[in-house]
JSON list of C-alpha atoms in Angstrom, two decimals:
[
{"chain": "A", "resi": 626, "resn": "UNK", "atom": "CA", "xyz": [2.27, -43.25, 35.85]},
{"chain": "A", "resi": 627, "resn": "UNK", "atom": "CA", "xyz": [-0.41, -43.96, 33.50]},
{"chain": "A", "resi": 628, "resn": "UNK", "atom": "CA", "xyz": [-4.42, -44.00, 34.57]},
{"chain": "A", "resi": 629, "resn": "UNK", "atom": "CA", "xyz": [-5.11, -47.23, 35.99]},
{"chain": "A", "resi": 630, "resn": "UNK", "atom": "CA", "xyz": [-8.65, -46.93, 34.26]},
{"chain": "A", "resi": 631, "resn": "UNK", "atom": "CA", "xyz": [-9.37, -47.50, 30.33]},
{"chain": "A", "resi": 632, "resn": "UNK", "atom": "CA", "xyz": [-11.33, -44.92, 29.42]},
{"chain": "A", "resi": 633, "resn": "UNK", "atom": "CA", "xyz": [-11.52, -40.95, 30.97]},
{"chain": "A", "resi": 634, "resn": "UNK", "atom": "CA", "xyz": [-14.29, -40.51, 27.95]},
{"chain": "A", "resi": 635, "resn": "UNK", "atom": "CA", "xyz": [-16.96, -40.58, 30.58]},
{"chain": "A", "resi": 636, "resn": "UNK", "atom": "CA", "xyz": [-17.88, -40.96, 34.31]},
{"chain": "A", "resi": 637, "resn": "UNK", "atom": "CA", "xyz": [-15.54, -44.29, 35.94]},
{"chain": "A", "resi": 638, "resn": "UNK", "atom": "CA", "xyz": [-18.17, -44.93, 38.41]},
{"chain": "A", "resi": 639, "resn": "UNK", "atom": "CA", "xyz": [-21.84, -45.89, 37.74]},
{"chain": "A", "resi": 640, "resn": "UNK", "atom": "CA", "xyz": [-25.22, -44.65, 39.71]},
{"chain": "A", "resi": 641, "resn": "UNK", "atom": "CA", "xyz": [-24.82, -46.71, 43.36]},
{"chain": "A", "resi": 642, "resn": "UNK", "atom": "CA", "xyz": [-26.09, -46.79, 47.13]},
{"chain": "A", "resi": 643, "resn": "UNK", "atom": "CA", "xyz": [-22.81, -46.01, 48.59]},
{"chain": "A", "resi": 644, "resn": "UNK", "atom": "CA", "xyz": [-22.39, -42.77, 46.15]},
{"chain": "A", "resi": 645, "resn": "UNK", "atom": "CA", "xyz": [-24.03, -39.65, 47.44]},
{"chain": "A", "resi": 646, "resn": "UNK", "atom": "CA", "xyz": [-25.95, -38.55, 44.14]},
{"chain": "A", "resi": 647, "resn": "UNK", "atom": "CA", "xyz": [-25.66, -40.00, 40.30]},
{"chain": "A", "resi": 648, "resn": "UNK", "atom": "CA", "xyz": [-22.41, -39.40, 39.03]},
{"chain": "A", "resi": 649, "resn": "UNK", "atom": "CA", "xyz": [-23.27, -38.63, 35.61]},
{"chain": "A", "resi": 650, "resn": "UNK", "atom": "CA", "xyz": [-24.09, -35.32, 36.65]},
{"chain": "A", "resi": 651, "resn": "UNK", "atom": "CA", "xyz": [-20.32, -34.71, 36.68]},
{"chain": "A", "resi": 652, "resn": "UNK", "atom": "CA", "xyz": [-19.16, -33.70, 33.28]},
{"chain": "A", "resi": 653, "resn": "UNK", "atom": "CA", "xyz": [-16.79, -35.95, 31.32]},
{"chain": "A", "resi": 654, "resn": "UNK", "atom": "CA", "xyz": [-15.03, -33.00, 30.09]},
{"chain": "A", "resi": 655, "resn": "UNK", "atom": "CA", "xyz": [-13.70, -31.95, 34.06]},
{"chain": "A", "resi": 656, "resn": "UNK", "atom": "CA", "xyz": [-12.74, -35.87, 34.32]},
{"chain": "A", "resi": 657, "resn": "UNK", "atom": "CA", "xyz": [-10.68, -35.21, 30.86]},
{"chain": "A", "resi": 658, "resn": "UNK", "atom": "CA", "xyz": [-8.92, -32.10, 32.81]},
{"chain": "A", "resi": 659, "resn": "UNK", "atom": "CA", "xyz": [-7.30, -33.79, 35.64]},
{"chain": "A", "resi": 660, "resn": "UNK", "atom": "CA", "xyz": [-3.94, -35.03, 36.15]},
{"chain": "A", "resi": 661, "resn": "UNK", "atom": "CA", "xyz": [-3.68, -38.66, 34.65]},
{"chain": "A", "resi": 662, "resn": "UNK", "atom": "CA", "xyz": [-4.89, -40.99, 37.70]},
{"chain": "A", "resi": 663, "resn": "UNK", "atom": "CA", "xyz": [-7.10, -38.24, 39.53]},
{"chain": "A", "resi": 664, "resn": "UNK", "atom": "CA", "xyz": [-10.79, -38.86, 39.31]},
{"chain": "A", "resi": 665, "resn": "UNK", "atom": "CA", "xyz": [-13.46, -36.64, 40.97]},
{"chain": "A", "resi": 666, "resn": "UNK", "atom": "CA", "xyz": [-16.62, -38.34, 42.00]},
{"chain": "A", "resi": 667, "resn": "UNK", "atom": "CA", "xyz": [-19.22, -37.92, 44.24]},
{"chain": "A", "resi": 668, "resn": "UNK", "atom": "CA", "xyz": [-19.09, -38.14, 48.26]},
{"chain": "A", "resi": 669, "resn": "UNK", "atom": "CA", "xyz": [-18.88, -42.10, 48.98]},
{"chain": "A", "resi": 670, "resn": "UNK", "atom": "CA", "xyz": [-20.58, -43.52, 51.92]},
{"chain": "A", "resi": 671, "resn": "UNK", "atom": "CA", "xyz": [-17.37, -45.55, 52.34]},
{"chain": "A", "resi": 672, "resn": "UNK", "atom": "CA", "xyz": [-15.06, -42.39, 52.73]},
{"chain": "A", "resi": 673, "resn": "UNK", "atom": "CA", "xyz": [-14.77, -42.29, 56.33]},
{"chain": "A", "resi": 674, "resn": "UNK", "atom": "CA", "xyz": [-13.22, -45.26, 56.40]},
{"chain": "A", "resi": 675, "resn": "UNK", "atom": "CA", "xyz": [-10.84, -45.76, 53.86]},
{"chain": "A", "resi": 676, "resn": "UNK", "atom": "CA", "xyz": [-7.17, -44.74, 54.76]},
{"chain": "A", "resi": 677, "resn": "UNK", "atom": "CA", "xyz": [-7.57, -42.21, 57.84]},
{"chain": "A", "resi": 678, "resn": "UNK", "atom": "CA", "xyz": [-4.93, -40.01, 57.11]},
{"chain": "A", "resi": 679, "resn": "UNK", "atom": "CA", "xyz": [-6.66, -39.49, 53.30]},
{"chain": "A", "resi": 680, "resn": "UNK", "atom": "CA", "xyz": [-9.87, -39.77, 54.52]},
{"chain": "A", "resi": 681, "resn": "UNK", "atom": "CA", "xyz": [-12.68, -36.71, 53.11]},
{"chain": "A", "resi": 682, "resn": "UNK", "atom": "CA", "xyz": [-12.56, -35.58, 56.85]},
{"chain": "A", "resi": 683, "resn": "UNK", "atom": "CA", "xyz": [-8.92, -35.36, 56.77]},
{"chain": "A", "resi": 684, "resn": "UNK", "atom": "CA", "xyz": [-9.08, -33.02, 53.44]},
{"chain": "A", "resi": 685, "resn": "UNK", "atom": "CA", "xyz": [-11.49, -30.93, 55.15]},
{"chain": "A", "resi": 686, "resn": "UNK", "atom": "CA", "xyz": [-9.36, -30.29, 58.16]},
{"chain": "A", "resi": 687, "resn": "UNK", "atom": "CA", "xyz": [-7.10, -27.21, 55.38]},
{"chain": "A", "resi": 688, "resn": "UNK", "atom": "CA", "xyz": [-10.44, -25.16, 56.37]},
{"chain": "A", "resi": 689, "resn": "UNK", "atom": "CA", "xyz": [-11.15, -25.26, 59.97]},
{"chain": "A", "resi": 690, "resn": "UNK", "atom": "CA", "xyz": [-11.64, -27.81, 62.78]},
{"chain": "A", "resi": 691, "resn": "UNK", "atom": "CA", "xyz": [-13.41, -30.84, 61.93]},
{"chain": "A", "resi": 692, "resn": "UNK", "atom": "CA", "xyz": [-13.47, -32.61, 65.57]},
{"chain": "A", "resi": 693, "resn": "UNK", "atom": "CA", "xyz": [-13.42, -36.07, 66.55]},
{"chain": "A", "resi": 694, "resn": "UNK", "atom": "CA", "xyz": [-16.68, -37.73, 64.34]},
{"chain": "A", "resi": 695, "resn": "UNK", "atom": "CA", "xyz": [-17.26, -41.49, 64.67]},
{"chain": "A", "resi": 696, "resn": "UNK", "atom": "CA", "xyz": [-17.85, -43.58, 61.87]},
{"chain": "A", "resi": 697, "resn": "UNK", "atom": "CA", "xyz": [-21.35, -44.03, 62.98]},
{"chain": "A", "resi": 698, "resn": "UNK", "atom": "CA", "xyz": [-22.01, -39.81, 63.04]},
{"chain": "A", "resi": 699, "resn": "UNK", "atom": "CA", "xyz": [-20.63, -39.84, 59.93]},
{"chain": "A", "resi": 700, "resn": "UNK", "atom": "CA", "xyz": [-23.20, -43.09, 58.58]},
{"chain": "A", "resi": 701, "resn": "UNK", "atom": "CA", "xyz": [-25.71, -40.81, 59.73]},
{"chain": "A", "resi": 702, "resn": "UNK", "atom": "CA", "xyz": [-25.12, -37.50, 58.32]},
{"chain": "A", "resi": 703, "resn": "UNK", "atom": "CA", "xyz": [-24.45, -39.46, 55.04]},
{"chain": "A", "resi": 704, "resn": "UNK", "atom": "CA", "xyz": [-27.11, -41.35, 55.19]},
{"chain": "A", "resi": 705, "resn": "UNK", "atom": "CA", "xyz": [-29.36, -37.66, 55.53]},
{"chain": "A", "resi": 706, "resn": "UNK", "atom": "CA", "xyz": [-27.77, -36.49, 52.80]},
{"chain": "A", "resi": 707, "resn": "UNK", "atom": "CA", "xyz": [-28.56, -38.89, 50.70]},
{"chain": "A", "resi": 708, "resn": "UNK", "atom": "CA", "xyz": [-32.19, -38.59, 51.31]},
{"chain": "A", "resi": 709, "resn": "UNK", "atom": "CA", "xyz": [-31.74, -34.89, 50.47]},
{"chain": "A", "resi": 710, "resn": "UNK", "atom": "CA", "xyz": [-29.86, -35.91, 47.23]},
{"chain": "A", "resi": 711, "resn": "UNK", "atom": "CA", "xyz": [-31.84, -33.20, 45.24]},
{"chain": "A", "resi": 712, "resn": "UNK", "atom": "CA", "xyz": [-30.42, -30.61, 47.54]},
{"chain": "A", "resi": 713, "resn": "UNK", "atom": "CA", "xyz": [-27.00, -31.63, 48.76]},
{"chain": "A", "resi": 714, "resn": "UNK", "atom": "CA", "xyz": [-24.15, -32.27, 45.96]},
{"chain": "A", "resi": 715, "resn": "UNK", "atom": "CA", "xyz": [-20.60, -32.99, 47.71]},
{"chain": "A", "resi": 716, "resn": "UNK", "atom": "CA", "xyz": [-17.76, -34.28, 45.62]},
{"chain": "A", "resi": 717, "resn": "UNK", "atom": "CA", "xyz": [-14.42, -35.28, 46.10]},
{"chain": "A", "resi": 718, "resn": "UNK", "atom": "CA", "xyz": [-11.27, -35.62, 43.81]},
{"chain": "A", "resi": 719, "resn": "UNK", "atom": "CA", "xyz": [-9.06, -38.92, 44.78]},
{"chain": "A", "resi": 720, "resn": "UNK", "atom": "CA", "xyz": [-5.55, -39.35, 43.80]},
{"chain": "A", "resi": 721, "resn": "UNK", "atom": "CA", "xyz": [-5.79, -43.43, 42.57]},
{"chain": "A", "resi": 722, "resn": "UNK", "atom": "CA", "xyz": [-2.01, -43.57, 41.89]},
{"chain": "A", "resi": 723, "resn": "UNK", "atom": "CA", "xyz": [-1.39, -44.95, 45.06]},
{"chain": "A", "resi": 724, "resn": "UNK", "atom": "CA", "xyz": [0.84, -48.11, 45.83]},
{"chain": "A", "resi": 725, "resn": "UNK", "atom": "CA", "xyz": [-1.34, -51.71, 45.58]},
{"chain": "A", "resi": 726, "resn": "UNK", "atom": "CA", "xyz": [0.30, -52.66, 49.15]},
{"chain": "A", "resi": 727, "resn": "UNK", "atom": "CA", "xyz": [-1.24, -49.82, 50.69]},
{"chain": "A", "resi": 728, "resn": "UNK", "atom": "CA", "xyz": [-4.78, -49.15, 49.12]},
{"chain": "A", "resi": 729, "resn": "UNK", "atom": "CA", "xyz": [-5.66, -52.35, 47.58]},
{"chain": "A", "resi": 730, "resn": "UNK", "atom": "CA", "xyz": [-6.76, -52.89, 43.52]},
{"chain": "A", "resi": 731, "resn": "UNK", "atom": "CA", "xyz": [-7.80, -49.37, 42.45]},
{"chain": "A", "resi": 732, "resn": "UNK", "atom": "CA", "xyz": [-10.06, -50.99, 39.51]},
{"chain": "A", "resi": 733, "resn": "UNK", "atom": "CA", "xyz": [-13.32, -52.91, 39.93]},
{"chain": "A", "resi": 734, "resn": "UNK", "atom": "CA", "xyz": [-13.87, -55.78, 37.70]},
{"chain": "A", "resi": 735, "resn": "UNK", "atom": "CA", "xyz": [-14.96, -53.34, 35.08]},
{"chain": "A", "resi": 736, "resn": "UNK", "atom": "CA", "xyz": [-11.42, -52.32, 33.45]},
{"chain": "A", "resi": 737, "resn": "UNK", "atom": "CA", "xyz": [-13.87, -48.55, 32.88]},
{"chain": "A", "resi": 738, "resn": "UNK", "atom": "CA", "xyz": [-14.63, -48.23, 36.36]},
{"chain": "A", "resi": 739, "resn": "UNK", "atom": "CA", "xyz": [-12.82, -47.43, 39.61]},
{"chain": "A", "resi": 740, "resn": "UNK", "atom": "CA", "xyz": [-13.88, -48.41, 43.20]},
{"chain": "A", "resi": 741, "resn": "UNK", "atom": "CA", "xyz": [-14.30, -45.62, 45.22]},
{"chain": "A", "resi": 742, "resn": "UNK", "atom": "CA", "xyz": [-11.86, -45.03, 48.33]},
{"chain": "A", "resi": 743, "resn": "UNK", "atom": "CA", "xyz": [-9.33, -46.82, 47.05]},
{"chain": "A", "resi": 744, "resn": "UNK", "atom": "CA", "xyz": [-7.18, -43.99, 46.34]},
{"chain": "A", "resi": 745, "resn": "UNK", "atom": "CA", "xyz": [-6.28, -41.10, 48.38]},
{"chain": "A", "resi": 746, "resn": "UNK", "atom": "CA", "xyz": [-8.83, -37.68, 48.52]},
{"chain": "A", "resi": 747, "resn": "UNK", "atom": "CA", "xyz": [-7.05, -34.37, 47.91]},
{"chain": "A", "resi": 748, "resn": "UNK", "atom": "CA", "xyz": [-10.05, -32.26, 47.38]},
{"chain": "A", "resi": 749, "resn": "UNK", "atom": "CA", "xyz": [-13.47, -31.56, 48.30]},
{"chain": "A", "resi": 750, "resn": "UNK", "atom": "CA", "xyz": [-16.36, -29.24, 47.70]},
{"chain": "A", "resi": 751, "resn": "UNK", "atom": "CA", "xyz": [-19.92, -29.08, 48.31]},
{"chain": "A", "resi": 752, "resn": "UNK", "atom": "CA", "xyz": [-23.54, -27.40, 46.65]},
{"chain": "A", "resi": 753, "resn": "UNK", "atom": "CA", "xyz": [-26.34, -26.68, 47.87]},
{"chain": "A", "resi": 754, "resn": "UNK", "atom": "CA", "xyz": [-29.25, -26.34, 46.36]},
{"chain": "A", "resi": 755, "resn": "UNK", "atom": "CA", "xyz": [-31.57, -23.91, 47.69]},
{"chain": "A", "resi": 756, "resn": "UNK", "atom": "CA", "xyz": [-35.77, -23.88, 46.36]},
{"chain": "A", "resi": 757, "resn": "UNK", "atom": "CA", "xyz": [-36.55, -20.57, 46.42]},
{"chain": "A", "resi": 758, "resn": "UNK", "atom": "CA", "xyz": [-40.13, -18.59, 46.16]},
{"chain": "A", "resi": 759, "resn": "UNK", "atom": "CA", "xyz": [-39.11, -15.83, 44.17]},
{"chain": "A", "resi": 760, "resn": "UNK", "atom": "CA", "xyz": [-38.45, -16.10, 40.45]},
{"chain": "A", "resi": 761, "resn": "UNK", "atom": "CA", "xyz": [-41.05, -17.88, 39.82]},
{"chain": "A", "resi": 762, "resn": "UNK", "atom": "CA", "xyz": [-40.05, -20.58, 42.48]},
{"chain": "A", "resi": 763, "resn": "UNK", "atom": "CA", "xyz": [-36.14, -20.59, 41.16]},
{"chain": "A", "resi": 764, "resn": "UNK", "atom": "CA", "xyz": [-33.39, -22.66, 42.83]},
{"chain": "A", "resi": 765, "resn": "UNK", "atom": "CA", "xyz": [-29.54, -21.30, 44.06]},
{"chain": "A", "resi": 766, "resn": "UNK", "atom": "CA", "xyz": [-26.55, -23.19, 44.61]},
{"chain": "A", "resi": 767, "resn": "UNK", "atom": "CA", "xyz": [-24.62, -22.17, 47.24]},
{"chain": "A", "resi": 768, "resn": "UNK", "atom": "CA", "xyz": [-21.06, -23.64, 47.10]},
{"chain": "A", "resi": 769, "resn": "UNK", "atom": "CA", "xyz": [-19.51, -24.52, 50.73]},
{"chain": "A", "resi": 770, "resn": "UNK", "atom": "CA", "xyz": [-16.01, -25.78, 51.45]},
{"chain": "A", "resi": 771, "resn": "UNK", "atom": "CA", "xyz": [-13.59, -26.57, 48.91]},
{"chain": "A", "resi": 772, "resn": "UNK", "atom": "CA", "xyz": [-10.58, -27.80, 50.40]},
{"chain": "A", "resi": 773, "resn": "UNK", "atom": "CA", "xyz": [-7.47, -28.79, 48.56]},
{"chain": "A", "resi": 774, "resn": "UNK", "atom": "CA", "xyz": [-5.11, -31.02, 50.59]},
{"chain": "A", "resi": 775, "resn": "UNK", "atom": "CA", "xyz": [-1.72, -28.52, 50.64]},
{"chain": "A", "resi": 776, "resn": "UNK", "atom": "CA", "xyz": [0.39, -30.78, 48.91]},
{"chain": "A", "resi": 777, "resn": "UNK", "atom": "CA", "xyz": [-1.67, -31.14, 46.09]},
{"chain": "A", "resi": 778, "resn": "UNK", "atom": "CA", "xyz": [-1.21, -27.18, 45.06]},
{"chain": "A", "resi": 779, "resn": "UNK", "atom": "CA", "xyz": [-0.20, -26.25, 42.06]},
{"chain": "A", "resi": 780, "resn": "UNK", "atom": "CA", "xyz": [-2.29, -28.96, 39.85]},
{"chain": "A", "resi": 781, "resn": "UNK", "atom": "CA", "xyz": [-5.97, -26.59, 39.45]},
{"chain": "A", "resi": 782, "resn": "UNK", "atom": "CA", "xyz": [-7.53, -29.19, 41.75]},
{"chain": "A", "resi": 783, "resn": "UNK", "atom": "CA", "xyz": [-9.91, -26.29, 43.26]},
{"chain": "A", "resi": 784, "resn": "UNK", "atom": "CA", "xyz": [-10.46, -25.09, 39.41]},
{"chain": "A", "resi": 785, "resn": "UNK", "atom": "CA", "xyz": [-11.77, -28.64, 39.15]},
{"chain": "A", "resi": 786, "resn": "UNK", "atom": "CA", "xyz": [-13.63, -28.66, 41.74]},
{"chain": "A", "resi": 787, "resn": "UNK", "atom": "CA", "xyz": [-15.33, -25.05, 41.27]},
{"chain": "A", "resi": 788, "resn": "UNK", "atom": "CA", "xyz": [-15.91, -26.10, 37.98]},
{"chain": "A", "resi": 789, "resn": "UNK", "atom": "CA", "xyz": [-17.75, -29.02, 38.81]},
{"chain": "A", "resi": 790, "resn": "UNK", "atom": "CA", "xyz": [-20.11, -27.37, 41.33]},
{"chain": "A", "resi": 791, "resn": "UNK", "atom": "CA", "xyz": [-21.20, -24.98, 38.67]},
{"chain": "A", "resi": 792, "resn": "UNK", "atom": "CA", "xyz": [-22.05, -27.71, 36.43]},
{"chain": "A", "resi": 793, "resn": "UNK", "atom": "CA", "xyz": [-23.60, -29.90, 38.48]},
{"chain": "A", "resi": 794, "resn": "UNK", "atom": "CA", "xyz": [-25.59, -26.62, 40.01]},
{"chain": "A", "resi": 795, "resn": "UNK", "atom": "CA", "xyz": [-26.66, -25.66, 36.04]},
{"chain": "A", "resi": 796, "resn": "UNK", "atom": "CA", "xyz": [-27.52, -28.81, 35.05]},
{"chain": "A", "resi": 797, "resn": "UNK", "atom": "CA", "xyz": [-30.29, -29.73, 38.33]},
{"chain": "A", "resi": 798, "resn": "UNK", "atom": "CA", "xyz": [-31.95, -26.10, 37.36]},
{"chain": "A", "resi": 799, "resn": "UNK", "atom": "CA", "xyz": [-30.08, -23.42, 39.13]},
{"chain": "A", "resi": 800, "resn": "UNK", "atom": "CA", "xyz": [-30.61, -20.20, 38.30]},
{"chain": "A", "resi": 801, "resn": "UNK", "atom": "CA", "xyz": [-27.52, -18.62, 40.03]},
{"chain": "A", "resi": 802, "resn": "UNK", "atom": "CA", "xyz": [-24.82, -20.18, 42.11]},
{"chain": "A", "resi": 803, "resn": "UNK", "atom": "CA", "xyz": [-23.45, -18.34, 44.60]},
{"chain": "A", "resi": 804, "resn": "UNK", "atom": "CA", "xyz": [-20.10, -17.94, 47.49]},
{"chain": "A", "resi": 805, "resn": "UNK", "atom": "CA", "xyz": [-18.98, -16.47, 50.08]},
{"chain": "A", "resi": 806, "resn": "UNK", "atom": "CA", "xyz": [-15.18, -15.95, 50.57]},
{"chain": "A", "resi": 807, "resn": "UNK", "atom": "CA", "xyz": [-12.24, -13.86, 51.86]},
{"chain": "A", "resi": 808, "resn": "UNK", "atom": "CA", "xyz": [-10.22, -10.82, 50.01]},
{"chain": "A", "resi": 809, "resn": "UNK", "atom": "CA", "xyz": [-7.16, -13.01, 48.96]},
{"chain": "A", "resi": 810, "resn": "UNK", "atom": "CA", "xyz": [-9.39, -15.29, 47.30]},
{"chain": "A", "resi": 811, "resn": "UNK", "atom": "CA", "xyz": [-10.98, -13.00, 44.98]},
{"chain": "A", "resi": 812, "resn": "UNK", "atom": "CA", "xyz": [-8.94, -12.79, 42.40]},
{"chain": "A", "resi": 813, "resn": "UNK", "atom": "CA", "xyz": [-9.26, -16.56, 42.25]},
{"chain": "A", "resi": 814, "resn": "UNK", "atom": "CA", "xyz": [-12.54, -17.10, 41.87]},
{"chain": "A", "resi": 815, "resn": "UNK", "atom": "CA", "xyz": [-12.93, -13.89, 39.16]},
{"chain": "A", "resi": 816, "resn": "UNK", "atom": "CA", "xyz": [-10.93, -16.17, 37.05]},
{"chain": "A", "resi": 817, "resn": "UNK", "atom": "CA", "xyz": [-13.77, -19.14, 37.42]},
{"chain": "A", "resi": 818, "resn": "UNK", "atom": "CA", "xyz": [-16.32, -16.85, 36.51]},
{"chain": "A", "resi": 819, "resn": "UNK", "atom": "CA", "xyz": [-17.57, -15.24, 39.79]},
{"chain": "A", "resi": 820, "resn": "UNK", "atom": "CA", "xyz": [-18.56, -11.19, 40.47]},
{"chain": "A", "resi": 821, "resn": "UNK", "atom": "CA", "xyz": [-18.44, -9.11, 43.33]},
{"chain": "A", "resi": 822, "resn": "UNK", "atom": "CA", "xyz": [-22.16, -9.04, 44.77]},
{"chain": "A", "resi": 823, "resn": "UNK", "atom": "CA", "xyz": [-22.83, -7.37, 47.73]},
{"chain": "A", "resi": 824, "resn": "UNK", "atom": "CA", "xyz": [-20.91, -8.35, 51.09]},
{"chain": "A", "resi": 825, "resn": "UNK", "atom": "CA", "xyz": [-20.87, -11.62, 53.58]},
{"chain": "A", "resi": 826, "resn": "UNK", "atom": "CA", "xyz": [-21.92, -11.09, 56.98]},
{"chain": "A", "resi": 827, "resn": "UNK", "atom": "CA", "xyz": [-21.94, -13.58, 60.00]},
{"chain": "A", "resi": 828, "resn": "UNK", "atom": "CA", "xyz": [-23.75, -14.01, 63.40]},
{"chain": "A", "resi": 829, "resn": "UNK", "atom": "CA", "xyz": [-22.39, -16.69, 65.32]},
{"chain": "A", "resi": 830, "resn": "UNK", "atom": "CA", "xyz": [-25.16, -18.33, 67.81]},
{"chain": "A", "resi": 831, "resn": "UNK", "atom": "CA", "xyz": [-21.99, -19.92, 70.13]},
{"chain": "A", "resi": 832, "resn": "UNK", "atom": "CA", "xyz": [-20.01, -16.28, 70.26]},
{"chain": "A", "resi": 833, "resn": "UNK", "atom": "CA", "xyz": [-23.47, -14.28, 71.09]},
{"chain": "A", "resi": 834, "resn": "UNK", "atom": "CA", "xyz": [-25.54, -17.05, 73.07]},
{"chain": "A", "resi": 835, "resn": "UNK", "atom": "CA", "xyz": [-24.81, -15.00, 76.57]},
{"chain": "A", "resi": 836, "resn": "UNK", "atom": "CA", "xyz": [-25.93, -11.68, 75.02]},
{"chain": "A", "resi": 837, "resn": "UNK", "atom": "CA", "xyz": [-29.48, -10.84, 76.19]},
{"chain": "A", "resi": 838, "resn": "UNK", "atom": "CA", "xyz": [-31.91, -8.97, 73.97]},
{"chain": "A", "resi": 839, "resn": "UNK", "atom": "CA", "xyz": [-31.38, -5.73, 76.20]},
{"chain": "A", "resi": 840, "resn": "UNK", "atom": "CA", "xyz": [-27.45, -5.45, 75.63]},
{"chain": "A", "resi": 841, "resn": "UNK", "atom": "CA", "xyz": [-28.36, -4.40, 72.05]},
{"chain": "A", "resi": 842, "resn": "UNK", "atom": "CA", "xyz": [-30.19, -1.04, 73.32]},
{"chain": "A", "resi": 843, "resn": "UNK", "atom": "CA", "xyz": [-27.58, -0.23, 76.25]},
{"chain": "A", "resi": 844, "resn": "UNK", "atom": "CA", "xyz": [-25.60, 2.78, 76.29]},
{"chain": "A", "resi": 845, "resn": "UNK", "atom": "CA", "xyz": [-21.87, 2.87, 75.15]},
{"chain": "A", "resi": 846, "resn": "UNK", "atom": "CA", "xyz": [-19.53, 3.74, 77.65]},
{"chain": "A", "resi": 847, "resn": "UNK", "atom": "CA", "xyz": [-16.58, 5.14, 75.99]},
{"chain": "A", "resi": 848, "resn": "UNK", "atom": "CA", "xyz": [-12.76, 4.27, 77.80]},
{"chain": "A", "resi": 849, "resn": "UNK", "atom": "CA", "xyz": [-10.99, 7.07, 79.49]}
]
């Protein structure tokens, strides 16, 4: 199937309310690299809405439990987002080769641009930007939860994505960007440019919230 947009020379969607940050901070050359119909943009305000079994929370379910959010939670944590725009920098990539009869028109009435949440999301990623003291008041990305919908393997979706985090976190002044992940997924994210540095730890307020300050300094029994 052929791109149902003219042009994959630059951005198909233009600065807008219901987009989470300017999309011309996305490179035209990562919009060149995807399959022929795939477009990644930024987080839409309307993507919560669109086609619930497609939806951005949907695609984030591959990672870990998402719960039950309402449209309006989700309005809301949107809407906080984008008045943090400078710091938070989520992005989707949507499949647009999807039937008419079940998405509606995919184009806008620019034969350029695409609507957003038309098509169906496959992939997701987030970062965020963190304003820093030390060198000489420097900022870090931090990338956060790229998900690839599992039948969408196989087409460097997360490449794209990755890729696209990096650039956006270069271009808004980041001195580093950084991740956290597991063992298996090492050699994967060597091969988008990443190093070993140092190790992830965790402290879970939910799994420690009945531990008292004084279980820390108690003796250790051991089993017999």
């Amino acid at each position: 199937m052929a791109p149902i947009y003219a042009s994959k020379t630059k951005s198909p969607f233009t600065k807008s309310d219901n987009l989470l940050f300017d999309p011309a901070l996305i490179p035209a050359s990562i919009q060149e690299s995807l399959p022929a119909g795939y477009v990644v943009r930024p987080l839409a305000r309307s993507d919560n809405q669109v086609r619930s079994n497609s939806s951005f929370l949907k695609t984030l379910e591959v990672l870990t439990t998402v719960g039950t959010i309402s449209d309006e939670a989700f309005q809301r944590r949107f809407q906080y987002l984008k008045e943090h725009s400078d710091q938070y920098y989520t992005i989707v990539i949507e499949d647009m080769n999807v039937p008419p009869t079940s998405a509606g028109s995919a184009t806008s009435s620019s034969p350029s641009l695409v609507t957003p949440g038309r098509g169906k999301i496959v992939a997701a990623g987030t970062v965020l930007v963190e304003r820093k003291f030390i060198h000489e008041l420097g900022m870090v990305g931090h990338i956060e939860d790229i998900a690839v919908s599992a039948d969408q393997q196989g087409k460097k979706l997360g490449l794209r994505i990755i890729e696209t985090l990096k650039a956006i976190g270069q271009q808004v002044g980041c001195y580093k960007v950084i991740l956290d992940c597991s063992e298996k997924n090492v050699p994967f994210y060597e091969k988008c440019g990443f190093e070993r540095k140092g190790v992830e730890m965790g402290w879970y307020v939910n799994k420690h919230k009945t531990a008292s300050p004084s279980d820390a300094n108690a003796p250790i029994q051991a089993k017999l």
